[in-house]
Coordinates of C-alpha atoms in Angstrom, one line a residue:
M1 CA 187.7 -3.4 -143.1
S2 CA 187.9 0.2 -141.7
H3 CA 184.6 1.9 -140.8
E4 CA 184.1 5.7 -141.0
I5 CA 182.4 7.0 -137.9
A6 CA 180.9 10.6 -138.0
V7 CA 181.3 12.2 -134.5
I8 CA 179.0 15.1 -133.6
E9 CA 179.5 16.2 -130.0
G10 CA 176.9 19.0 -130.2
D11 CA 176.2 21.2 -127.2
G12 CA 176.7 21.1 -123.4
V13 CA 177.6 17.8 -121.9
G14 CA 177.6 16.3 -125.4
Q15 CA 181.2 17.8 -125.6
E16 CA 182.2 15.7 -122.6
V17 CA 180.5 12.5 -122.9
V18 CA 181.1 11.8 -126.6
P19 CA 185.0 12.0 -126.1
A20 CA 184.5 9.6 -123.2
A21 CA 182.7 7.2 -125.4
L22 CA 185.3 7.5 -128.1
E23 CA 188.0 6.7 -125.5
V24 CA 186.3 3.5 -124.6
V25 CA 185.9 2.5 -128.3
E26 CA 189.5 3.3 -129.0
A27 CA 190.6 0.9 -126.2
F28 CA 189.9 -1.9 -128.6
D29 CA 192.2 -0.4 -131.4
I30 CA 189.7 -1.6 -134.0
G31 CA 191.0 1.1 -136.5
F32 CA 187.8 3.1 -137.0
E33 CA 188.2 6.4 -138.8
F34 CA 186.6 9.2 -136.7
V35 CA 185.6 12.3 -138.5
S36 CA 184.3 15.3 -136.6
A37 CA 181.5 17.6 -137.5
D38 CA 179.6 20.4 -135.9
A39 CA 175.9 20.9 -135.1
G40 CA 173.7 22.5 -132.4
D41 CA 173.2 25.9 -130.7
A42 CA 176.9 27.1 -131.0
T43 CA 177.1 26.1 -134.5
K44 CA 173.9 28.0 -135.4
E45 CA 175.2 31.1 -133.7
A46 CA 178.5 30.8 -135.6
T47 CA 177.1 29.9 -139.0
G48 CA 173.4 30.6 -139.0
E49 CA 172.7 26.9 -139.3
A50 CA 172.1 24.4 -136.6
L51 CA 172.9 21.6 -138.9
P52 CA 175.2 22.6 -141.7
A53 CA 174.9 20.7 -145.1
E54 CA 178.4 19.2 -144.7
T55 CA 177.4 17.7 -141.3
Y56 CA 174.3 16.2 -142.8
D57 CA 176.3 14.8 -145.7
L58 CA 179.0 13.3 -143.5
A59 CA 176.3 11.4 -141.3
A60 CA 174.7 10.2 -144.4
A61 CA 177.8 8.8 -146.0
A62 CA 179.5 7.5 -142.9
D63 CA 179.0 3.8 -141.6
A64 CA 177.7 5.1 -138.3
T65 CA 177.3 8.4 -136.4
L66 CA 177.8 9.0 -132.6
F67 CA 176.0 12.2 -131.5
G68 CA 175.9 14.0 -128.2
A69 CA 173.2 16.5 -127.7
A70 CA 171.7 19.7 -129.0
G71 CA 170.1 22.5 -127.0
E72 CA 167.4 24.8 -128.2
T73 CA 168.1 23.6 -131.7
A74 CA 167.5 20.0 -130.9
A75 CA 164.6 19.6 -133.4
D76 CA 166.6 21.3 -136.1
V77 CA 169.4 18.8 -135.5
I78 CA 168.3 15.3 -134.5
L79 CA 165.3 15.0 -136.8
P80 CA 167.3 15.8 -140.0
L81 CA 170.1 13.6 -138.7
R82 CA 167.7 10.7 -138.4
D83 CA 166.6 11.5 -142.0
A84 CA 170.3 11.5 -143.0
V85 CA 170.8 7.8 -141.8
D86 CA 167.3 6.9 -143.2
S87 CA 166.2 5.8 -139.7
F88 CA 162.9 4.0 -139.3
V89 CA 163.3 2.7 -135.8
N90 CA 164.6 4.2 -132.6
V91 CA 165.8 1.4 -130.2
R92 CA 165.8 2.6 -126.5
P93 CA 166.7 0.1 -123.9
A94 CA 165.9 0.8 -120.3
T95 CA 167.8 -1.5 -117.9
A96 CA 168.4 -1.3 -114.1
Y97 CA 171.9 -2.0 -113.1
P98 CA 173.4 -3.4 -109.9
G99 CA 174.7 -0.7 -107.5
V100 CA 172.3 1.9 -108.9
D101 CA 169.6 3.2 -106.7
A102 CA 166.7 2.3 -109.0
L103 CA 163.2 2.8 -108.3
R104 CA 162.3 -0.5 -109.9
P105 CA 165.6 -2.7 -110.0
E106 CA 163.8 -5.5 -111.9
T107 CA 163.2 -3.1 -114.9
D108 CA 164.7 -4.5 -118.3
V109 CA 162.8 -3.2 -121.2
V110 CA 163.6 -2.3 -124.8
F111 CA 161.3 0.3 -126.6
L112 CA 161.2 0.0 -130.4
R113 CA 159.8 3.4 -131.5
E114 CA 158.7 4.3 -135.0
N115 CA 161.0 7.1 -136.1
T116 CA 159.7 8.9 -139.2
E117 CA 156.1 10.0 -138.7
G118 CA 153.4 10.4 -136.2
V119 CA 153.1 13.9 -134.7
Y120 CA 156.9 14.4 -135.3
A121 CA 156.4 14.4 -139.1
G122 CA 156.6 18.2 -138.8
H123 CA 153.1 19.2 -140.2
E124 CA 152.2 22.1 -138.0
D125 CA 150.4 25.3 -138.9
R126 CA 149.3 28.5 -137.0
L127 CA 146.1 29.3 -138.9
S128 CA 145.0 32.4 -136.8
E129 CA 145.7 34.2 -133.6
D130 CA 143.5 31.6 -131.9
L131 CA 144.0 28.4 -133.8
S132 CA 147.1 26.1 -134.4
T133 CA 147.0 22.6 -135.9
L134 CA 149.1 19.6 -136.0
T135 CA 148.7 16.8 -138.6
R136 CA 149.5 13.3 -137.5
V137 CA 150.9 11.0 -140.2
V138 CA 150.7 7.3 -139.9
T139 CA 151.3 5.0 -142.9
S140 CA 150.9 1.2 -143.3
S141 CA 154.4 1.0 -144.9
A142 CA 156.2 2.5 -142.0
S143 CA 154.2 0.6 -139.4
R144 CA 154.9 -2.7 -141.2
E145 CA 158.5 -1.9 -141.6
L146 CA 158.8 -1.3 -137.7
A147 CA 156.9 -4.5 -137.1
E148 CA 159.2 -6.5 -139.4
Y149 CA 162.2 -5.1 -137.3
A150 CA 160.5 -6.0 -134.1
C151 CA 159.9 -9.5 -135.2
D152 CA 163.6 -9.9 -136.3
F153 CA 164.6 -8.3 -133.0
V154 CA 162.8 -10.9 -130.8
E155 CA 163.5 -13.9 -133.1
D156 CA 167.3 -13.0 -132.8
G157 CA 167.1 -13.1 -129.1
R158 CA 168.0 -9.4 -128.7
G159 CA 165.2 -8.8 -126.3
P160 CA 165.8 -8.5 -122.5
A161 CA 166.8 -11.6 -120.8
G162 CA 164.4 -11.1 -117.9
G163 CA 161.4 -10.3 -120.1
P164 CA 159.0 -12.4 -121.9
E165 CA 160.9 -14.9 -124.0
D166 CA 158.9 -14.5 -127.1
G167 CA 157.1 -11.7 -128.8
F168 CA 156.4 -8.0 -127.9
T169 CA 153.8 -5.6 -126.7
V170 CA 152.3 -3.0 -128.9
A171 CA 151.5 0.2 -127.0
H172 CA 149.0 2.4 -128.8
K173 CA 145.8 4.6 -128.3
A174 CA 143.7 3.2 -131.1
N175 CA 140.6 3.4 -128.9
V176 CA 140.7 7.2 -129.4
M177 CA 142.9 7.7 -132.4
R178 CA 141.1 5.2 -134.4
E179 CA 142.3 6.0 -137.9
T180 CA 146.0 6.7 -137.1
D181 CA 146.8 4.5 -134.1
G182 CA 144.2 2.1 -135.4
R183 CA 146.2 1.7 -138.7
F184 CA 149.5 1.3 -136.7
R185 CA 148.0 -1.3 -134.4
E186 CA 146.4 -3.3 -137.3
E187 CA 149.6 -3.4 -139.3
V188 CA 151.9 -4.3 -136.5
L189 CA 149.7 -7.0 -135.3
A190 CA 149.2 -8.3 -138.9
V191 CA 152.9 -8.6 -139.5
A192 CA 153.4 -10.4 -136.1
D193 CA 150.7 -12.9 -137.1
E194 CA 152.2 -13.4 -140.5
R195 CA 155.6 -14.1 -138.9
G196 CA 154.2 -16.3 -136.3
V197 CA 155.5 -14.0 -133.5
D198 CA 153.5 -13.5 -130.4
A199 CA 152.2 -10.0 -129.8
D200 CA 150.0 -8.6 -127.2
E201 CA 148.7 -5.1 -126.9
E202 CA 148.2 -2.4 -124.2
L203 CA 146.6 1.0 -124.4
M204 CA 149.5 3.4 -123.9
D205 CA 147.9 5.2 -120.9
A206 CA 147.3 1.8 -119.1
F207 CA 150.8 0.9 -120.0
A208 CA 152.1 4.0 -118.3
T209 CA 150.3 2.9 -115.1
K210 CA 151.3 -0.8 -115.3
L211 CA 155.0 -0.3 -116.1
P212 CA 156.0 1.3 -112.8
L213 CA 153.8 -1.2 -110.9
D214 CA 155.3 -4.3 -112.4
P215 CA 158.0 -3.6 -115.1
G216 CA 158.9 -7.4 -115.2
Q217 CA 155.8 -8.1 -117.3
Y218 CA 157.2 -6.4 -120.2
G219 CA 160.2 -7.0 -122.4
V220 CA 160.0 -5.6 -126.0
V221 CA 157.5 -2.7 -126.6
V222 CA 156.6 -1.5 -130.0
C223 CA 155.4 2.1 -130.1
P224 CA 154.3 5.0 -132.3
N225 CA 156.8 7.9 -132.4
L226 CA 155.5 10.1 -129.6
A227 CA 154.4 7.2 -127.3
G228 CA 157.8 5.8 -127.6
D229 CA 159.5 9.0 -126.7
V230 CA 157.4 9.6 -123.6
L231 CA 157.2 6.0 -122.4
S232 CA 160.9 5.4 -122.6
D233 CA 161.5 8.4 -120.6
L234 CA 159.1 7.2 -118.0
A235 CA 161.1 3.9 -117.9
A236 CA 164.3 6.0 -117.3
G237 CA 162.7 7.1 -114.0
L238 CA 162.5 3.6 -112.9
V239 CA 166.1 2.7 -113.5
G240 CA 168.0 5.7 -112.2
G241 CA 167.6 8.4 -114.6
L242 CA 168.3 9.5 -118.3
G243 CA 172.1 9.4 -117.7
L244 CA 171.8 5.6 -118.0
L245 CA 169.9 5.3 -121.3
P246 CA 171.5 4.8 -124.7
S247 CA 169.6 4.8 -128.1
A248 CA 170.1 3.7 -131.6
N249 CA 168.5 5.3 -134.7
V250 CA 168.6 2.5 -137.2
G251 CA 168.2 2.7 -141.0
H252 CA 168.6 0.2 -143.8
D253 CA 172.4 0.9 -144.4
N254 CA 173.3 3.4 -141.7
A255 CA 172.6 4.3 -138.1
L256 CA 173.0 7.1 -135.5
F257 CA 173.7 6.5 -131.8
E258 CA 173.1 8.9 -129.1
P259 CA 172.5 9.1 -125.3
V260 CA 168.9 9.9 -124.5
H261 CA 169.8 12.7 -122.0
G262 CA 170.0 16.3 -123.3
T263 CA 172.7 19.0 -122.9
A264 CA 172.4 19.3 -119.1
P265 CA 173.3 23.0 -119.1
D266 CA 173.4 23.1 -115.4
I267 CA 176.5 20.9 -115.2
A268 CA 178.0 21.5 -118.7
G269 CA 181.7 22.2 -118.6
E270 CA 182.2 21.2 -115.0
G271 CA 183.5 17.7 -115.9
I272 CA 181.0 15.8 -113.8
A273 CA 178.5 14.6 -116.5
N274 CA 177.6 10.9 -116.4
P275 CA 179.2 9.2 -119.5
T276 CA 177.3 6.0 -119.2
A277 CA 174.5 6.6 -121.7
A278 CA 177.1 7.7 -124.3
I279 CA 179.3 4.8 -123.7
L280 CA 176.4 2.4 -123.9
S281 CA 175.3 4.1 -127.1
A282 CA 178.9 3.3 -128.4
A283 CA 178.4 -0.3 -127.3
M284 CA 175.3 -0.4 -129.5
L285 CA 177.4 1.2 -132.3
L286 CA 180.0 -1.6 -131.9
E287 CA 177.4 -4.3 -132.1
Y288 CA 175.7 -2.7 -135.2
L289 CA 179.0 -2.8 -137.0
G290 CA 179.5 -6.4 -136.2
Y291 CA 181.8 -6.1 -133.2
V292 CA 179.4 -7.9 -130.9
E293 CA 182.0 -9.3 -128.5
E294 CA 183.5 -5.8 -128.0
G295 CA 180.0 -4.3 -127.4
Q296 CA 179.3 -6.9 -124.7
R297 CA 182.6 -6.2 -123.1
V298 CA 181.8 -2.6 -122.9
R299 CA 178.4 -3.4 -121.3
D300 CA 180.1 -5.7 -118.8
A301 CA 182.7 -3.0 -118.0
V302 CA 180.0 -0.5 -117.4
E303 CA 177.9 -2.7 -115.2
G304 CA 181.0 -3.5 -113.2
V305 CA 181.8 0.2 -112.6
L306 CA 178.2 1.0 -111.8
S307 CA 178.1 -1.7 -109.3
D308 CA 181.5 -1.0 -107.6
G309 CA 182.2 2.6 -108.4
P310 CA 183.3 5.2 -109.1
R311 CA 180.0 7.0 -109.9
T312 CA 179.1 10.5 -110.8
G313 CA 177.0 12.8 -108.7
D314 CA 173.6 11.9 -110.3
L315 CA 174.2 8.3 -109.0
G316 CA 175.1 9.4 -105.5
G317 CA 179.0 9.5 -106.1
D318 CA 181.3 12.3 -106.5
A319 CA 183.5 11.0 -109.4
T320 CA 184.2 13.2 -112.5
T321 CA 183.5 12.1 -116.0
E322 CA 187.2 11.4 -116.6
E323 CA 187.4 9.1 -113.5
V324 CA 184.4 7.0 -114.4
T325 CA 185.6 6.7 -118.1
A326 CA 189.1 5.7 -117.0
A327 CA 187.6 3.0 -114.7
I328 CA 185.6 1.6 -117.6
V329 CA 188.6 1.5 -119.8
E330 CA 190.7 -0.2 -117.0
R331 CA 188.0 -3.0 -116.8
L332 CA 188.2 -3.5 -120.6

């Protein structure tokens, strides 16, 4: 069965790392149908819209989407794209690899981030010259849906091999945001109890202290939207930077995959961007569509290249995007 993959390179290094990821996927000759579309700063300048309707519709109709990055228009692109694929969870693994100068080489954590509400629900108002407000949205239904996914995730053995074998940690701030994070905490823990899955909890500020000191105590971490965004970036600093972090925005019948890094305008167009995060995002895409063996082969090839080289400048090497990609394809 052929799958249609929407490909949205976006801005900056997205136009370099997404083609690299496609080159790796195409090495398997699976027969995917890749359909390209535009979004981002350049698209807005050319058309007046950062995310044209046809791009949104393509992502909504495709079997999966591979996205690069957007610049100043990021919120106008990625949030609607997540809506297009009906994404309710953002999966962000942070793994330290051999050969990479990681601050904490024992780090192997997966963040499962609520992806539809919280402070990213978009309810902001400027009420006067002095006052702006932001409404935080938390529902029992979205919290429970995330918790069900987290239970499936750990029961299926998709958590980090080096982390706790069972269960997950809920990171929240219910001691201050009693109604919103309080609801999130209650619902997630209730689902874990109903499913018989072990779940502990940590205040998110305490988690931010404990993670760098001893990342090995954590495996799967379930977070509200903003907390997941911030804490996963903190974890990136422990493993060698954002250039190594992939992500998946998973919906009920569709998903969008993207590297966590942004457009990197300081190096865009120079051919030296690290393609690892985009290639690992493509590995997640393969696994999502049922090509589990192929996805693991990509991970193994990436790990081999990170260990032995060549490496891009952000990892202490001097290789180009093309050279790293070719080395990964050769290992495949």
